[in-house]
XYZ file of N, CA and C in Angstrom:
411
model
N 0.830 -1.180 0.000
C 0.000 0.000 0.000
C 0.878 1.249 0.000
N 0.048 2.193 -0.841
C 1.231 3.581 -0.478
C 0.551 4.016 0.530
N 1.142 5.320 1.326
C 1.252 5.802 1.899
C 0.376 7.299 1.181
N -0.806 8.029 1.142
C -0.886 9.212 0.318
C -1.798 9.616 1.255
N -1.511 10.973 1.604
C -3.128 11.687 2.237
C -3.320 12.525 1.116
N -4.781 13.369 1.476
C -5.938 14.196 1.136
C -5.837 13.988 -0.287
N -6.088 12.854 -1.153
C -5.724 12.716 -3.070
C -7.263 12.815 -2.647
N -7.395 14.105 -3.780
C -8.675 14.671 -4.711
C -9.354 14.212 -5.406
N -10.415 13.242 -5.798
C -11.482 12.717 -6.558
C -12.416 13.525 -7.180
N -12.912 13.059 -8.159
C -14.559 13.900 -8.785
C -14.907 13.002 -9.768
N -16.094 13.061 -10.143
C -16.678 12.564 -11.294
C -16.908 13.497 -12.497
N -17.187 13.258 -13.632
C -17.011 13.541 -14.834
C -17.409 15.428 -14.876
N -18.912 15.620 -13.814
C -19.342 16.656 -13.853
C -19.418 17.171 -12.630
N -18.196 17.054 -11.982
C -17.957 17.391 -10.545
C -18.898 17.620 -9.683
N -20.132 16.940 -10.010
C -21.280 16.637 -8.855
C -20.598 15.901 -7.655
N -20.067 14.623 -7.948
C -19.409 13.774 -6.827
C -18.370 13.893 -6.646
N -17.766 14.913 -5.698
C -16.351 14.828 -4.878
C -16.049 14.196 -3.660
N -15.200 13.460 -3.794
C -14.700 13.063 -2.518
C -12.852 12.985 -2.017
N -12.580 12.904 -1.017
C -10.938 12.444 -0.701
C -11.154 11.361 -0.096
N -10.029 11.035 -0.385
C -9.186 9.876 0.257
C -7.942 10.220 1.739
N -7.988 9.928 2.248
C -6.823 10.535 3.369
C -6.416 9.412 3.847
N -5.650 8.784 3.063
C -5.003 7.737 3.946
C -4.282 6.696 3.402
N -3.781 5.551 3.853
C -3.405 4.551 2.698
C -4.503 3.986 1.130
N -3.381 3.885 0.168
C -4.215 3.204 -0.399
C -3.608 2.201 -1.262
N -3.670 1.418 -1.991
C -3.810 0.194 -2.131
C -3.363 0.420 -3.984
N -2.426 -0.742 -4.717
C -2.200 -0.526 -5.940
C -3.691 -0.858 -7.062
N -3.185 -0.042 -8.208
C -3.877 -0.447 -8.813
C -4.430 -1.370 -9.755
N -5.549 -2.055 -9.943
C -5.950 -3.435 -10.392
C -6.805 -2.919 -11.721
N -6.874 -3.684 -12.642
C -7.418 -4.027 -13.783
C -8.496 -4.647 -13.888
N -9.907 -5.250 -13.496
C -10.828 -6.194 -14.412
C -11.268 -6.356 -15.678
N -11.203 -7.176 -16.113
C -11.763 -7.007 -17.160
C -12.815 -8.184 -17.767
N -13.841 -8.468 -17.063
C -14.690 -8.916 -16.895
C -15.886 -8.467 -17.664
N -16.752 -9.067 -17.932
C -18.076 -8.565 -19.532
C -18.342 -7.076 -18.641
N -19.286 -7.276 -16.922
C -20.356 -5.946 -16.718
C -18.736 -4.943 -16.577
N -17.353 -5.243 -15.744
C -16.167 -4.237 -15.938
C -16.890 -3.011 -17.513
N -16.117 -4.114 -18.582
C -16.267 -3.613 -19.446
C -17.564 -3.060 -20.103
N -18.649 -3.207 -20.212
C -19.490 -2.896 -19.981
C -20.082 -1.802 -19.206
N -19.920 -1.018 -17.845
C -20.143 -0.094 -17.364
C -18.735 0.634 -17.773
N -17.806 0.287 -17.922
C -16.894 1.863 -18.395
C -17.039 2.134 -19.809
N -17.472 0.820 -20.842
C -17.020 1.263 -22.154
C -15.432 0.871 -22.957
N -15.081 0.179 -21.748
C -13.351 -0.171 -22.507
C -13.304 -1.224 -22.499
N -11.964 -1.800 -21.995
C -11.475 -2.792 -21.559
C -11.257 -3.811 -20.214
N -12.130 -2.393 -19.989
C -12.166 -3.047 -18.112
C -12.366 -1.834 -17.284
N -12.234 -1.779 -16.171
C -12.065 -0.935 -14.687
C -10.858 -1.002 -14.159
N -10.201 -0.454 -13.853
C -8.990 0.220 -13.264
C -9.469 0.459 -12.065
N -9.165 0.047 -10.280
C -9.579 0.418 -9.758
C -8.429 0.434 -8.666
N -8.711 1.303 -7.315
C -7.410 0.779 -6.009
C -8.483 0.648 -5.001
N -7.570 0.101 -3.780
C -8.498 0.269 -2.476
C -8.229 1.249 -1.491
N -9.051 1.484 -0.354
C -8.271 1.709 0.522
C -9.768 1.601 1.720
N -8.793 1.599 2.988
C -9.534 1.338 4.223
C -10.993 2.276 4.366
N -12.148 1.886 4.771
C -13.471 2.035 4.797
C -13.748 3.703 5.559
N -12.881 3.894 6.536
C -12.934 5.004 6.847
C -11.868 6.145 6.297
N -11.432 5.611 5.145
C -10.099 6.758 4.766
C -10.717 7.344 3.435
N -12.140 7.508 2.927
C -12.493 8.066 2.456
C -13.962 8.875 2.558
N -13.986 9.676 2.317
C -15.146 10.917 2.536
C -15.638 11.491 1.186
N -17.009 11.789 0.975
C -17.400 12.409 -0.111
C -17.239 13.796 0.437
N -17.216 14.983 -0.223
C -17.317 16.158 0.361
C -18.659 16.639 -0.626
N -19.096 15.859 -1.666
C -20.050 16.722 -2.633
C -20.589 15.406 -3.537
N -21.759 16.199 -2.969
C -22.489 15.278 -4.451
C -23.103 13.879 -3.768
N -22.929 13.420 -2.579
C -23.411 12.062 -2.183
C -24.517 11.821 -2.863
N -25.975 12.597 -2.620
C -27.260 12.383 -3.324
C -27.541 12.306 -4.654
N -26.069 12.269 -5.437
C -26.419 12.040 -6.726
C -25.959 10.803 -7.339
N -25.603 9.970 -6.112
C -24.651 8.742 -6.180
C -25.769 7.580 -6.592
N -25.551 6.632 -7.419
C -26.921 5.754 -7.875
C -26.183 4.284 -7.796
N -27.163 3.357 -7.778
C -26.174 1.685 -7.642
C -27.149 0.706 -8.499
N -26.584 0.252 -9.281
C -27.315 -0.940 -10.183
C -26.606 -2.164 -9.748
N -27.205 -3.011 -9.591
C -26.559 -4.388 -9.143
C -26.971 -5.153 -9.875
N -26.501 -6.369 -10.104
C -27.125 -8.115 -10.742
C -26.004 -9.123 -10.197
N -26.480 -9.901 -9.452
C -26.103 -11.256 -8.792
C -24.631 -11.178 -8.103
N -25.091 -10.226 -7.257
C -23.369 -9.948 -6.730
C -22.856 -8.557 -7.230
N -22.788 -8.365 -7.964
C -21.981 -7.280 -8.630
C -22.285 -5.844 -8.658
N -21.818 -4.762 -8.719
C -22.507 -3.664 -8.948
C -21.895 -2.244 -9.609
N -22.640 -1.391 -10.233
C -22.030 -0.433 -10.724
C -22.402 1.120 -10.076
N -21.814 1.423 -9.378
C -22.260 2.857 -8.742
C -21.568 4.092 -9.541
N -22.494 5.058 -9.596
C -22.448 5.900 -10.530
C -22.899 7.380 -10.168
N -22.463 7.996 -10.835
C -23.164 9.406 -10.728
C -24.182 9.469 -12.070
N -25.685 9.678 -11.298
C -26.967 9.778 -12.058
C -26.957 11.190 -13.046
N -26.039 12.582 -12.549
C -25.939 13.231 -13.825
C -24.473 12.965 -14.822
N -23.820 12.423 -15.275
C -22.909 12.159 -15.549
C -22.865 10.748 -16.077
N -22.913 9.856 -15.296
C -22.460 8.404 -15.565
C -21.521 7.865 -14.870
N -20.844 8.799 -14.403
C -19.097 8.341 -14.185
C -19.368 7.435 -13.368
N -18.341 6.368 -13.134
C -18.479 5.267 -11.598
C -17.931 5.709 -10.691
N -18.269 5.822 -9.826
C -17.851 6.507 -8.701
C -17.461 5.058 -7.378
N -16.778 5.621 -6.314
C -16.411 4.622 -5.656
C -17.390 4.066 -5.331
N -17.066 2.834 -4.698
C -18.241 1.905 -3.889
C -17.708 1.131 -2.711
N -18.557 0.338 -1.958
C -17.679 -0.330 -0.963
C -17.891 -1.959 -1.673
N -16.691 -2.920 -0.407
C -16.983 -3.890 -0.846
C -18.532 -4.692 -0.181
N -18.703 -5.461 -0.213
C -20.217 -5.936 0.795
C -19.764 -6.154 1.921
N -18.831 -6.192 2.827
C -18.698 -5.856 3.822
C -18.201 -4.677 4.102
N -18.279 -4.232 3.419
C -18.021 -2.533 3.875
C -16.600 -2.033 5.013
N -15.674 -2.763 4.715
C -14.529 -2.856 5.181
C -13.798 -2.173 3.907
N -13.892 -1.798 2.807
C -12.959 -1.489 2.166
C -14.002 -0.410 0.750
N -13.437 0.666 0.313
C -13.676 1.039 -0.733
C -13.156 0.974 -1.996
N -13.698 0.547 -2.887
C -13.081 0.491 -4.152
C -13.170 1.727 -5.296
N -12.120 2.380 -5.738
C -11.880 3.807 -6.197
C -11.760 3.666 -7.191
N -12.504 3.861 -8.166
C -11.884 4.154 -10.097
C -10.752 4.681 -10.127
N -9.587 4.522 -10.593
C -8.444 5.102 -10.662
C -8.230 6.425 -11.508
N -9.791 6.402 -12.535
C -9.327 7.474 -13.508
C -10.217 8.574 -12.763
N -10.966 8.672 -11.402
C -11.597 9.655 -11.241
C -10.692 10.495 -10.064
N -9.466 10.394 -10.041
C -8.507 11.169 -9.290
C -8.090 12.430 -10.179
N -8.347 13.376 -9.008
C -7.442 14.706 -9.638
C -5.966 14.465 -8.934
N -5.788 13.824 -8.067
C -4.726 14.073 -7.311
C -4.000 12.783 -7.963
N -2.380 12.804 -8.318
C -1.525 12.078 -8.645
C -1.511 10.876 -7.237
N -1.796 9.572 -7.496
C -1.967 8.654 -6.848
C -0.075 8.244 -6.427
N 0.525 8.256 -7.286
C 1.838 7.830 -6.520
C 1.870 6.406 -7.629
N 1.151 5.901 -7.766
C 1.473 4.464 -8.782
C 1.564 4.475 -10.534
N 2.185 3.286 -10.656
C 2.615 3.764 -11.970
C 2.461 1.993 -12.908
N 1.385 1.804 -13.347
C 1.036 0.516 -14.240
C -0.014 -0.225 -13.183
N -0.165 -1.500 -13.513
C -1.222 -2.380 -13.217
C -0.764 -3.095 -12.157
N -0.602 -3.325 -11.135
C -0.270 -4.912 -10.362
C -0.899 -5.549 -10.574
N -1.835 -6.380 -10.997
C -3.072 -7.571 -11.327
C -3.763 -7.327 -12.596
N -4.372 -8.197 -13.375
C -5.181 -8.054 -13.626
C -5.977 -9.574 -13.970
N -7.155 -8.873 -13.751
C -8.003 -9.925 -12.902
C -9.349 -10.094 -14.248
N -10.017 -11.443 -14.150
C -10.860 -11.797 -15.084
C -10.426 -11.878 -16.644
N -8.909 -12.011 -17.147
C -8.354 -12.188 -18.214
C -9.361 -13.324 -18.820
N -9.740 -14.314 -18.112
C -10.033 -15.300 -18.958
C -12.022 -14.667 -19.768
N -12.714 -13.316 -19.459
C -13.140 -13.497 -20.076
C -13.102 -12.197 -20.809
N -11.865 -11.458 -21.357
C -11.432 -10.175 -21.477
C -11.898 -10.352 -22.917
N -11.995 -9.047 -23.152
C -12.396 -8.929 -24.840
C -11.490 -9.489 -25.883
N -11.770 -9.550 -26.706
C -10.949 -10.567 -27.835
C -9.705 -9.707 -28.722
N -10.422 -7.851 -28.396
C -9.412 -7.316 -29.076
C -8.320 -6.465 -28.218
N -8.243 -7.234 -26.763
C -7.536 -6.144 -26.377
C -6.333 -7.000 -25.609
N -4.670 -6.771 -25.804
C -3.736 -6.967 -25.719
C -3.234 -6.729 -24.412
N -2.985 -7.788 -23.484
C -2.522 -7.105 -22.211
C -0.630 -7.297 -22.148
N -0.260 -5.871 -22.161
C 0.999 -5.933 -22.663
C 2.336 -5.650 -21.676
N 1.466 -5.638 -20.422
C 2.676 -5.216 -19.417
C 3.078 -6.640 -18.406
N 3.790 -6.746 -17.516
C 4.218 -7.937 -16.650
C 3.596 -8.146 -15.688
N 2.465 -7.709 -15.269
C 1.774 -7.742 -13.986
C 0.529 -8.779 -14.185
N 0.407 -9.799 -12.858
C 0.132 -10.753 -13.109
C -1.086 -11.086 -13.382
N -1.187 -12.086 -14.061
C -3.153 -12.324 -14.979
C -3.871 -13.634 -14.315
N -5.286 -12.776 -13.601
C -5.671 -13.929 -13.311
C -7.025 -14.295 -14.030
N -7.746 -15.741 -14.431
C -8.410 -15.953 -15.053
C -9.287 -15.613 -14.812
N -10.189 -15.462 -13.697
C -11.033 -15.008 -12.806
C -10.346 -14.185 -11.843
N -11.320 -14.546 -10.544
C -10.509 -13.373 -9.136
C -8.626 -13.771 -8.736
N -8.668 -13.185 -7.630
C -7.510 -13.566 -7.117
C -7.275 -14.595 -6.762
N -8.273 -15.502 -6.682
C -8.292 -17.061 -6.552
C -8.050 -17.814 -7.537
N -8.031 -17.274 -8.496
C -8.236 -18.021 -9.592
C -6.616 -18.935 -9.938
């Protein structure tokens, strides 16, 4: 985990701001059908960090959550953007990596996760490790 306080967040139409103040966690890749699917790419890019080391300062009430069988996509309802979420135990938040204003400190992928059902046209070209599914996999 690095070490980073107060890194700056927002969503697309700066309805949803929030910080982070505290450790956080490298960043991961999915690339899984709904991943790809709610961003539009190749996947989600996301980091963690501990349940209380982040705060919205703006915009909470515009925060929206679609789920199916486990899974979910939280979003900002004017915008789209995904915005963080927790995990289901609510021990940890999971952060889009691209909705930072503030330079996170990391630099490439450590994981990436759900390779085995990644799109057909997209090349994973760096050394960080591939798992077929989760981290179990």
């Amino acid at each position: 985990m690095t070490n980073k306080t107060s890194l700056n967040g927002s969503c697309n139409c700066a309805g949803v701001q929030f910080v982070v103040d505290g450790k956080i966690g490298p960043v991961g890749q999915c690339h899984c059908s709904k991943c790809r699917k709610a961003s539009g790419t190749d996947g989600n890019a996301v980091f963690y960090t501990a349940s209380q080391s982040l705060s919205f300062t703006r915009g909470e009430e515009l925060i929206q959550t679609w789920s199916d069988q486990g899974w979910a996509n939280t979003f900002c309802k004017n915008c789209g953007s995904p915005v963080p979420h927790r995990d289901p135990d609510a021990k940890i938040w999971f952060v889009p990596a691209g909705l930072m204003d503030s330079d996170i400190g990391h630099r490439g992928y450590a994981a990436h996760i759900f390779v085995g059902s990644k799109a057909d046209w997209v090349s994973i070209t760096d050394d960080a490790p591939q798992f077929d599914e989760g981290f179990e996999s």
